[in-house]
Amino acid sequence: MERVAVIGVGQTAFEAERRGSTYAELVHEAASAALDDAGLDISDVDNIVTASNDFWDGRTISSMAVGDAAGAAAGEGRSISTVEGDGTAAAFYGMSRILSGAYRTTLVVAHSKASEGDGRLITNAFFDPVCERALGLDAVSAAALQARIFLEHSGKTTEDCARIVVKNRSHGAKNPKAQLRRPLSAREAAASPLVAPPLRSGDIAPGSDGAAAVILAGEDFAKRRGGKRVWVEGVGLCADAPLGQRNLWESRALRDAAKRAYAMAGINDPGREIDAAEVSEQFSYQELLWLDELGLARCERVNLSGGCLCAHAVIAAGLVRLIEAALQLRGEAATQAPAVQRALAHGQYGLCGASHCVWILGNDG
Amino acid sequence: MDEILVHESRIAVPYAWSAGEVLSRFLKALRDERKILATRCPSCRKAYVPPRKTCGNCFEACGEWLEVGPRGTLLSFTQALYDSPAHPRPSPIYGLIRLEGADTALAHLVGESKLENLRLGMSVEAVFSESRSGSILDILHFRPAS
Ligand SMILES: [Zn+2]
């Protein structure tokens, strides 16, 4: 099978409110940054995949609103398609399009402006309209139910979760793109207001405005271009049963996605073979849960970017993980781990991690 | 920077969602009989509540109906200590409840108890609303079982 490379990455800064730009303008900013990084022009891109969510954007076919900003109509125009889901799933689709043989290069872009909608109502709408929505649950209260089950079942504690908050916030403080750039002490994390017990405000990812983009290319194109590139060694995508029908202390879907990605990359012992990981922890307990399922519980180089706890532009969150993993491999991350040859990136979508996408990236060699 | 204008609006689109045959039977049993019904998969024997027409595990029709609850086990709980226009009552307490006879967890409200008096694994029971309309809120909430 042909290999696919990530040949360009770009992200906006993530902010609580980016009032000066529309979400389409954020898409253009991230796409332009990725093209600059790749040393390409939009004419070198032969197809585009966008990720967006109509409820967050407040319009139907929200992807079409960013088509021009992503370059769909520039020059001779090009194919554009869309994923309603996390940016990592859009990248999976973009890679599949290259592997189909129909395209050489894919621009993948994902965006959200969390400041413009009401996350409580938008994520309440994740629930079944006939027999669930009236209860008023949303992503935060549902996650609190998962958190309590996970802590009970794993024997981990809110202090373990606070350690994740402290670690990620200290990394985020050094990441110029992050929204929360002030470290949080263990005492501050433990004293942050209870939002939905056991979750405190420090345990919960902030809502961010921002966009992220990557350029993927087939092997021939990537090799001819030279330049900075990291290779996709493995990828896996899997969805789980709805809330209430699965064990919330575990994630069969993540185990499955990881198994597929590891098999594709030839990884037998992820704890030894993966040098750095970027996982989508929308809540502090999720980093512990996801790492367990990824076989990376002992990995010490996790979310050196600060993770979602420091910036979370909902739909873009996973693509930011992919970008940060690529930057680790390129030796360009704000908090750089030494000698990274292989990095993992993870994205999730839906309530309490209803679906997961796992990427293994590697350097030349 | 020049002044940036913000356009405030809302999407207000009415819907009329069909409950379908299966959820209609479930909701009518809440309304008319104060009973909680589940469906069971013939292959894996899993009993779903709210009832499902098909089993996600087996991709098969769940043809068998059974009554579950009204008692159940509290699998998790929390309290939303923030305001939300979606909340049906202020600072709602939520629980995941595995009803007696069911294999799935039902998310619902918990009432007649403070959060600090709730324990994982405790027995709870459904309290039905006096005025019922064929809605999930025909179960007013679950409370610690007497
Ligand atoms: Zn079944």
Coordinates of C-alpha atoms and ligand atoms in Angstrom, one line a residue:
Chain A
M1 CA 0.0 0.0 0.0
E2 CA 1.1 3.5 -0.8
R3 CA 2.3 5.5 2.3
V4 CA 0.8 8.9 3.2
A5 CA 2.8 11.7 4.8
V6 CA 1.8 14.8 6.7
I7 CA 3.7 17.5 4.8
G8 CA 2.3 20.7 6.3
V9 CA 0.6 21.7 9.6
G10 CA -1.0 25.0 10.7
Q11 CA -3.1 26.2 13.6
T12 CA -4.5 29.5 14.8
A13 CA -3.9 30.6 18.3
F14 CA -6.7 29.3 20.5
E15 CA -8.7 31.9 22.5
A16 CA -11.8 32.1 24.7
E17 CA -13.2 34.6 22.2
R18 CA -11.7 35.5 18.9
R19 CA -14.2 38.3 18.2
G20 CA -12.3 39.8 15.3
S21 CA -12.7 36.8 13.0
T22 CA -15.5 34.7 11.6
Y23 CA -15.0 30.9 11.7
A24 CA -14.5 30.9 8.0
E25 CA -11.7 33.4 8.5
L26 CA -10.1 31.1 11.1
V27 CA -10.3 28.3 8.5
H28 CA -8.4 30.5 6.0
E29 CA -5.8 31.4 8.6
A30 CA -5.1 27.8 9.5
A31 CA -5.2 26.5 5.9
S32 CA -2.8 29.3 4.8
A33 CA -0.4 28.4 7.7
A34 CA -0.4 24.8 6.7
L35 CA 0.2 25.6 3.0
D36 CA 3.1 27.9 4.0
D37 CA 4.5 25.2 6.3
A38 CA 4.4 22.8 3.4
G39 CA 5.8 25.3 0.9
L40 CA 2.8 24.8 -1.3
D41 CA 0.3 26.9 -3.1
I42 CA -3.5 26.2 -3.1
S43 CA -3.0 25.1 -6.7
D44 CA -0.9 22.2 -5.4
V45 CA -3.8 20.9 -3.4
D46 CA -6.1 18.7 -5.4
N47 CA -8.8 18.0 -2.8
I48 CA -10.1 19.3 0.6
V49 CA -11.8 17.7 3.5
T50 CA -13.4 19.9 6.2
A51 CA -14.7 19.0 9.6
S52 CA -17.5 20.9 11.3
N53 CA -20.6 20.6 13.3
D54 CA -23.8 22.3 12.2
F55 CA -25.0 22.8 15.8
W56 CA -21.8 24.5 16.9
D57 CA -21.7 26.7 13.8
G58 CA -25.5 27.5 13.9
R59 CA -26.2 26.7 10.3
T60 CA -26.9 23.7 8.1
I61 CA -24.2 22.4 5.8
S62 CA -21.7 24.4 7.9
S63 CA -18.9 22.9 5.7
M64 CA -20.1 24.9 2.7
A65 CA -19.6 28.1 4.7
V66 CA -15.9 27.4 4.8
G67 CA -15.4 26.1 1.3
D68 CA -14.1 29.4 -0.2
A69 CA -12.0 30.0 2.9
A70 CA -10.4 26.5 2.5
G71 CA -9.7 27.2 -1.2
A72 CA -12.4 25.0 -2.8
A73 CA -13.1 27.5 -5.6
A74 CA -9.6 28.9 -6.1
G75 CA -8.3 28.8 -9.6
E76 CA -9.7 25.8 -11.4
G77 CA -11.5 24.7 -8.2
R78 CA -11.2 21.3 -6.5
S79 CA -13.1 18.6 -4.8
I80 CA -14.3 19.3 -1.3
S81 CA -16.0 17.0 1.1
T82 CA -16.9 17.0 4.8
V83 CA -16.9 15.0 8.0
E84 CA -19.3 15.9 10.7
G85 CA -17.0 14.9 13.6
D86 CA -13.6 15.4 15.0
G87 CA -10.8 16.6 12.9
T88 CA -8.9 13.3 13.2
A89 CA -11.8 11.6 11.5
A90 CA -11.6 14.2 8.7
A91 CA -7.9 13.4 8.3
F92 CA -8.8 9.7 8.2
Y93 CA -11.1 10.4 5.3
G94 CA -8.5 12.7 3.6
M95 CA -5.9 9.9 3.8
S96 CA -8.4 7.4 2.4
R97 CA -9.0 9.7 -0.6
I98 CA -5.2 9.7 -1.3
L99 CA -5.0 5.9 -0.9
S100 CA -7.9 5.5 -3.4
G101 CA -5.4 6.8 -6.0
A102 CA -7.7 9.6 -7.0
Y103 CA -5.8 12.4 -5.3
R104 CA -2.2 13.3 -4.5
T105 CA -2.7 15.9 -1.8
T106 CA -5.5 16.6 0.7
L107 CA -6.0 19.7 2.8
V108 CA -7.8 18.8 6.0
V109 CA -9.2 21.7 8.0
A110 CA -11.3 21.7 11.2
H111 CA -12.7 24.6 13.2
S112 CA -15.0 25.7 16.0
K113 CA -15.9 28.9 17.7
A114 CA -17.1 27.7 21.1
S115 CA -17.8 31.3 22.1
E116 CA -20.5 31.8 19.5
G117 CA -23.0 29.1 20.7
D118 CA -24.3 27.7 24.0
G119 CA -22.4 24.5 24.7
R120 CA -25.0 23.4 27.3
L121 CA -27.8 23.5 24.7
I122 CA -25.7 22.2 21.8
T123 CA -24.4 19.2 23.7
N124 CA -27.9 18.6 25.3
A125 CA -29.0 18.1 21.6
F126 CA -26.6 15.1 21.4
F127 CA -29.3 13.2 23.4
D128 CA -32.3 11.5 21.8
P129 CA -35.0 14.1 21.3
V130 CA -37.9 11.7 22.1
C131 CA -36.8 10.1 25.3
E132 CA -33.7 11.7 26.7
R133 CA -33.3 15.4 25.9
A134 CA -35.9 16.6 28.3
L135 CA -33.7 15.5 31.2
G136 CA -31.3 18.4 30.4
L137 CA -28.1 16.4 30.5
D138 CA -25.2 17.8 28.5
A139 CA -21.6 16.9 27.8
V140 CA -20.4 18.1 31.2
S141 CA -23.0 16.4 33.4
A142 CA -22.7 13.2 31.3
A143 CA -19.0 13.2 31.7
A144 CA -19.4 13.6 35.5
L145 CA -21.4 10.4 35.5
Q146 CA -18.6 8.7 33.6
A147 CA -15.9 10.2 35.8
R148 CA -17.5 8.8 39.0
I149 CA -17.8 5.3 37.5
F150 CA -14.2 5.4 36.2
L151 CA -12.8 6.5 39.5
E152 CA -14.8 3.9 41.4
H153 CA -13.8 1.1 39.0
S154 CA -10.1 2.0 38.5
G155 CA -9.4 2.9 42.1
K156 CA -8.0 6.2 40.9
T157 CA -8.8 9.4 42.8
T158 CA -9.6 13.0 42.2
E159 CA -6.0 13.7 43.3
D160 CA -4.8 11.6 40.3
C161 CA -7.0 13.7 38.1
A162 CA -5.7 16.9 39.6
R163 CA -2.1 15.8 38.8
I164 CA -3.2 15.6 35.1
V165 CA -4.6 19.1 35.4
V166 CA -1.4 20.4 36.9
K167 CA 0.8 18.7 34.4
N168 CA -1.1 19.8 31.3
R169 CA -1.5 23.3 32.6
S170 CA 2.2 23.6 33.2
H171 CA 2.8 22.4 29.6
G172 CA 0.1 24.7 28.2
A173 CA 1.8 27.7 29.9
K174 CA 4.7 27.2 27.4
N175 CA 2.5 26.7 24.3
P176 CA 2.1 30.0 22.5
K177 CA -1.1 28.6 20.8
A178 CA -2.8 27.6 24.0
Q179 CA -5.8 29.4 25.5
L180 CA -5.0 28.8 29.2
R181 CA -1.4 29.8 29.7
R182 CA -1.3 30.1 33.4
P183 CA -0.1 27.1 35.4
L184 CA -2.4 25.7 38.0
S185 CA -1.1 24.3 41.3
A186 CA -2.5 21.2 42.8
R187 CA -4.0 23.3 45.5
E188 CA -5.7 25.6 43.0
A189 CA -7.0 22.6 41.0
A190 CA -8.4 21.0 44.2
A191 CA -10.0 24.3 45.2
S192 CA -11.5 25.2 41.8
P193 CA -15.3 25.3 41.9
L194 CA -17.3 22.1 41.7
V195 CA -19.2 22.1 38.5
A196 CA -20.7 18.6 38.4
P197 CA -19.2 16.4 41.2
P198 CA -16.6 14.9 41.0
L199 CA -15.7 17.4 38.2
R200 CA -14.3 20.8 39.2
S201 CA -13.7 23.6 36.7
G202 CA -10.0 22.8 36.5
D203 CA -10.9 19.3 35.3
I204 CA -12.9 20.6 32.3
A205 CA -11.5 21.7 29.0
P206 CA -12.3 25.3 28.2
G207 CA -14.2 26.2 25.1
S208 CA -12.0 27.8 22.5
D209 CA -12.2 29.6 19.2
G210 CA -9.8 28.4 16.6
A211 CA -8.9 26.2 13.6
A212 CA -6.3 23.7 12.6
A213 CA -5.2 22.3 9.2
V214 CA -2.9 19.7 7.8
I215 CA -1.7 18.8 4.3
L216 CA -1.5 15.1 3.6
A217 CA 0.3 13.8 0.5
G218 CA 0.8 10.4 -1.2
E219 CA 4.3 8.9 -1.0
D220 CA 5.4 10.0 -4.5
F221 CA 4.4 13.6 -4.0
A222 CA 5.9 13.7 -0.5
K223 CA 9.2 12.3 -1.6
R224 CA 9.5 14.6 -4.6
R225 CA 8.7 17.6 -2.5
G226 CA 11.2 16.8 0.2
G227 CA 10.9 19.2 3.1
K228 CA 9.4 18.5 6.5
R229 CA 7.3 15.4 6.5
V230 CA 6.2 12.8 8.9
W231 CA 4.7 9.5 7.8
V232 CA 1.4 8.0 8.8
E233 CA 2.4 4.5 10.1
G234 CA -1.0 3.5 11.4
V235 CA -4.5 4.7 11.9
G236 CA -7.7 3.2 13.4
L237 CA -11.2 4.5 13.9
C238 CA -14.0 2.9 15.9
A239 CA -17.4 3.9 17.3
D240 CA -19.0 2.6 20.5
A241 CA -22.5 1.9 21.7
P242 CA -24.7 4.8 23.0
L243 CA -24.4 6.0 26.6
G244 CA -26.2 3.6 28.9
Q245 CA -25.4 0.6 26.7
R246 CA -21.7 0.5 27.4
N247 CA -19.4 0.2 30.4
L248 CA -18.3 3.8 31.1
W249 CA -15.2 2.8 33.0
E250 CA -13.7 1.4 29.8
S251 CA -13.6 2.2 26.1
R252 CA -13.9 -0.8 23.8
A253 CA -14.0 1.6 20.9
L254 CA -10.6 3.1 21.8
R255 CA -9.0 -0.3 22.4
D256 CA -10.3 -1.3 19.0
A257 CA -9.1 1.8 17.2
A258 CA -5.7 1.5 18.9
K259 CA -5.4 -2.2 18.0
R260 CA -6.0 -1.4 14.4
A261 CA -3.5 1.5 14.4
Y262 CA -0.9 -0.5 16.2
A263 CA -1.3 -3.5 13.9
M264 CA -0.9 -1.3 10.9
A265 CA 2.2 0.3 12.4
G266 CA 3.7 -3.0 13.5
I267 CA 3.6 -1.9 17.2
N268 CA 3.6 -4.7 19.7
D269 CA 4.5 -2.8 22.9
P270 CA 3.1 0.7 22.7
G271 CA 4.6 1.7 26.1
R272 CA 8.1 1.1 24.7
E273 CA 7.6 1.9 21.0
I274 CA 5.8 5.3 21.3
D275 CA 7.9 8.2 22.3
A276 CA 5.2 10.9 22.8
A277 CA 1.5 11.0 22.8
E278 CA -1.2 13.7 22.3
V279 CA -4.6 12.5 23.5
S280 CA -8.0 14.3 23.5
E281 CA -8.8 14.7 27.2
Q282 CA -11.9 16.9 27.4
F283 CA -11.8 16.2 31.1
S284 CA -8.8 15.3 33.3
Y285 CA -10.0 11.8 34.1
Q286 CA -10.2 11.0 30.4
E287 CA -6.5 11.3 30.0
L288 CA -6.1 8.5 32.6
L289 CA -8.9 6.4 30.9
W290 CA -7.7 6.9 27.4
L291 CA -4.0 6.1 28.3
D292 CA -5.1 2.9 30.0
E293 CA -6.9 1.8 26.8
L294 CA -4.0 2.8 24.6
G295 CA -1.5 0.8 26.7
L296 CA 0.3 4.0 27.6
A297 CA -0.5 4.3 31.3
R298 CA 3.2 4.7 32.1
C299 CA 4.1 7.0 29.2
E300 CA 5.6 10.2 30.6
R301 CA 5.4 12.3 27.4
V302 CA 1.7 12.9 27.1
N303 CA 0.1 16.1 26.0
L304 CA 3.3 18.2 26.2
S305 CA 1.3 20.8 24.3
G306 CA -1.0 21.2 27.3
G307 CA -3.7 19.1 25.7
C308 CA -7.4 19.9 25.5
L309 CA -7.4 21.2 29.1
C310 CA -5.5 24.3 27.8
A311 CA -7.3 24.7 24.5
H312 CA -10.4 23.0 23.1
A313 CA -11.8 24.3 19.9
V314 CA -14.2 21.3 19.9
I315 CA -14.1 20.0 16.3
A316 CA -10.5 21.0 15.8
A317 CA -9.3 19.4 19.0
G318 CA -8.1 16.1 17.6
L319 CA -6.5 17.7 14.6
V320 CA -4.5 19.9 17.0
R321 CA -3.3 16.6 18.6
L322 CA -2.2 15.3 15.2
I323 CA -0.3 18.6 14.5
E324 CA 1.4 18.6 18.0
A325 CA 2.4 14.9 17.4
A326 CA 3.9 15.9 14.0
L327 CA 5.7 18.8 15.7
Q328 CA 7.2 16.4 18.3
L329 CA 8.6 14.3 15.4
R330 CA 9.9 17.4 13.7
G331 CA 11.6 18.6 16.9
E332 CA 9.6 21.8 16.8
A333 CA 7.2 21.5 19.7
A334 CA 7.0 24.2 22.3
T335 CA 7.8 21.6 25.0
Q336 CA 9.9 19.2 23.0
A337 CA 10.5 15.6 24.1
P338 CA 14.0 14.3 23.2
A339 CA 14.6 11.8 20.3
V340 CA 11.0 11.3 19.2
Q341 CA 10.8 8.7 16.4
R342 CA 7.2 7.7 16.8
A343 CA 4.3 9.7 18.2
L344 CA 0.6 8.9 18.8
A345 CA -2.3 11.3 18.3
H346 CA -5.9 10.6 19.4
G347 CA -9.2 12.3 18.7
Q348 CA -12.7 11.6 20.1
Y349 CA -16.2 12.6 19.3
G350 CA -19.5 12.3 21.0
L351 CA -20.7 11.9 24.6
C352 CA -18.2 10.3 27.0
G353 CA -15.9 9.3 24.1
A354 CA -18.5 7.6 21.9
S355 CA -16.0 7.3 19.0
H356 CA -12.2 7.4 18.8
C357 CA -9.5 7.8 16.2
V358 CA -5.9 6.8 16.8
W359 CA -2.9 7.9 14.6
I360 CA 0.7 6.7 14.7
L361 CA 3.1 9.0 13.1
G362 CA 6.8 8.3 12.4
N363 CA 9.9 10.0 11.1
D364 CA 11.8 9.0 8.0
G365 CA 13.9 5.9 8.4
Chain B
M1 CA -8.9 47.7 16.4
D2 CA -12.1 48.9 14.8
E3 CA -15.3 48.0 16.5
I4 CA -16.4 44.4 15.7
L5 CA -20.1 43.9 15.5
V6 CA -21.7 40.8 16.8
H7 CA -25.0 39.5 15.3
E8 CA -27.1 37.9 17.9
S9 CA -29.8 35.5 16.8
R10 CA -31.2 32.1 17.5
I11 CA -32.3 29.1 15.4
A12 CA -36.0 28.4 16.2
V13 CA -37.1 25.4 14.1
P14 CA -40.0 23.4 15.4
Y15 CA -39.8 19.6 15.0
A16 CA -42.4 16.8 15.3
W17 CA -40.3 13.7 15.9
S18 CA -42.0 10.4 15.6
A19 CA -41.4 8.2 18.7
G20 CA -41.8 5.2 16.5
E21 CA -43.7 2.0 17.5
V22 CA -41.2 0.9 20.1
L23 CA -40.8 4.1 22.1
S24 CA -44.5 4.9 21.7
R25 CA -45.3 1.6 23.5
F26 CA -42.7 2.5 26.2
L27 CA -44.0 6.0 26.7
K28 CA -47.6 5.0 26.7
A29 CA -46.9 2.4 29.4
L30 CA -45.3 5.2 31.5
R31 CA -48.3 7.4 30.9
D32 CA -51.2 4.9 31.3
E33 CA -49.9 2.1 33.5
R34 CA -46.9 3.6 35.4
K35 CA -44.9 0.7 34.1
I36 CA -41.4 0.7 32.7
L37 CA -41.0 -1.6 29.7
A38 CA -37.9 -3.0 28.1
T39 CA -37.2 -5.0 25.0
R40 CA -34.9 -8.1 24.9
C41 CA -32.6 -9.3 22.2
P42 CA -33.3 -12.9 21.3
S43 CA -29.6 -13.6 20.6
C44 CA -27.6 -12.0 23.5
R45 CA -30.6 -11.8 25.9
K46 CA -29.8 -8.2 26.7
A47 CA -32.8 -6.2 28.0
Y48 CA -32.8 -2.6 26.8
V49 CA -34.4 0.3 28.5
P50 CA -35.4 2.6 26.9
P51 CA -36.4 -0.2 24.6
R52 CA -34.7 -0.6 21.3
K53 CA -36.1 -2.0 18.1
T54 CA -32.8 -3.6 17.3
C55 CA -29.9 -4.9 19.3
G56 CA -26.7 -2.9 18.6
N57 CA -24.6 -5.8 19.5
C58 CA -26.3 -8.4 17.4
F59 CA -27.9 -6.3 14.7
E60 CA -31.1 -8.3 15.3
A61 CA -34.7 -7.3 16.2
C62 CA -35.5 -7.1 19.9
G63 CA -39.0 -8.7 19.7
E64 CA -39.6 -9.6 23.3
W65 CA -41.2 -7.1 25.7
L66 CA -40.8 -7.3 29.5
E67 CA -41.5 -5.0 32.5
V68 CA -38.5 -3.8 34.4
G69 CA -38.0 -1.8 37.7
P70 CA -39.5 0.2 39.2
R71 CA -36.5 -0.5 41.5
G72 CA -33.0 -0.3 40.3
T73 CA -29.3 0.2 41.3
L74 CA -27.6 3.6 41.2
L75 CA -24.6 3.1 39.0
S76 CA -23.4 6.7 39.0
F77 CA -24.6 10.2 40.0
T78 CA -23.8 13.8 39.8
Q79 CA -25.4 17.2 40.3
A80 CA -25.2 20.0 37.7
L81 CA -24.1 22.9 39.9
Y82 CA -24.6 25.4 37.0
D83 CA -27.5 26.9 35.3
S84 CA -28.6 25.6 31.9
P85 CA -31.7 26.5 29.9
A86 CA -32.0 22.8 29.3
H87 CA -32.4 21.8 32.9
P88 CA -35.9 20.8 33.9
R89 CA -35.3 21.9 37.6
P90 CA -32.6 24.0 39.3
S91 CA -29.3 22.2 40.0
P92 CA -30.7 18.8 38.9
I93 CA -29.2 15.6 40.3
Y94 CA -28.6 13.0 37.6
G95 CA -28.2 9.3 38.0
L96 CA -27.5 6.2 35.9
I97 CA -29.9 3.5 37.0
R98 CA -29.8 -0.1 36.1
L99 CA -33.5 -1.2 36.6
E100 CA -34.2 -4.6 38.0
G101 CA -34.5 -6.9 35.0
A102 CA -32.7 -4.6 32.6
D103 CA -29.1 -4.8 31.3
T104 CA -28.6 -1.2 30.3
A105 CA -28.4 2.0 32.3
L106 CA -31.1 4.5 32.2
A107 CA -30.1 8.2 32.7
H108 CA -32.6 10.1 34.7
L109 CA -33.1 12.6 37.5
V110 CA -32.7 11.7 41.1
G111 CA -34.8 13.5 43.8
E112 CA -35.9 13.4 47.4
S113 CA -32.2 13.1 48.4
K114 CA -29.2 15.3 48.8
L115 CA -26.2 14.5 46.7
E116 CA -24.1 13.7 49.7
N117 CA -26.6 11.0 50.8
L118 CA -26.3 9.1 47.5
R119 CA -24.0 6.1 47.3
L120 CA -22.9 4.0 44.3
G121 CA -24.8 0.7 44.2
M122 CA -27.7 1.9 46.4
S123 CA -31.2 0.9 45.7
V124 CA -33.5 3.5 44.1
E125 CA -37.1 3.5 42.9
A126 CA -39.0 5.3 40.2
V127 CA -41.5 8.0 41.3
F128 CA -44.1 8.7 38.7
S129 CA -45.5 12.1 38.0
E130 CA -49.1 12.8 38.9
S131 CA -49.7 14.4 35.5
R132 CA -48.3 12.3 32.7
S133 CA -48.2 13.0 29.0
G134 CA -46.2 10.2 27.4
S135 CA -42.8 11.7 28.1
I136 CA -39.6 10.4 29.8
L137 CA -40.5 13.0 32.5
D138 CA -43.6 10.9 33.3
I139 CA -41.1 9.4 35.7
L140 CA -40.6 12.4 37.9
H141 CA -37.3 11.1 39.2
F142 CA -35.8 8.2 41.1
R143 CA -35.4 8.3 44.9
P144 CA -33.6 6.2 47.4
A145 CA -35.7 3.1 47.8
S146 CA -37.7 2.8 51.1
Ligands
ZN1 ZN -28.2 -8.8 21.1

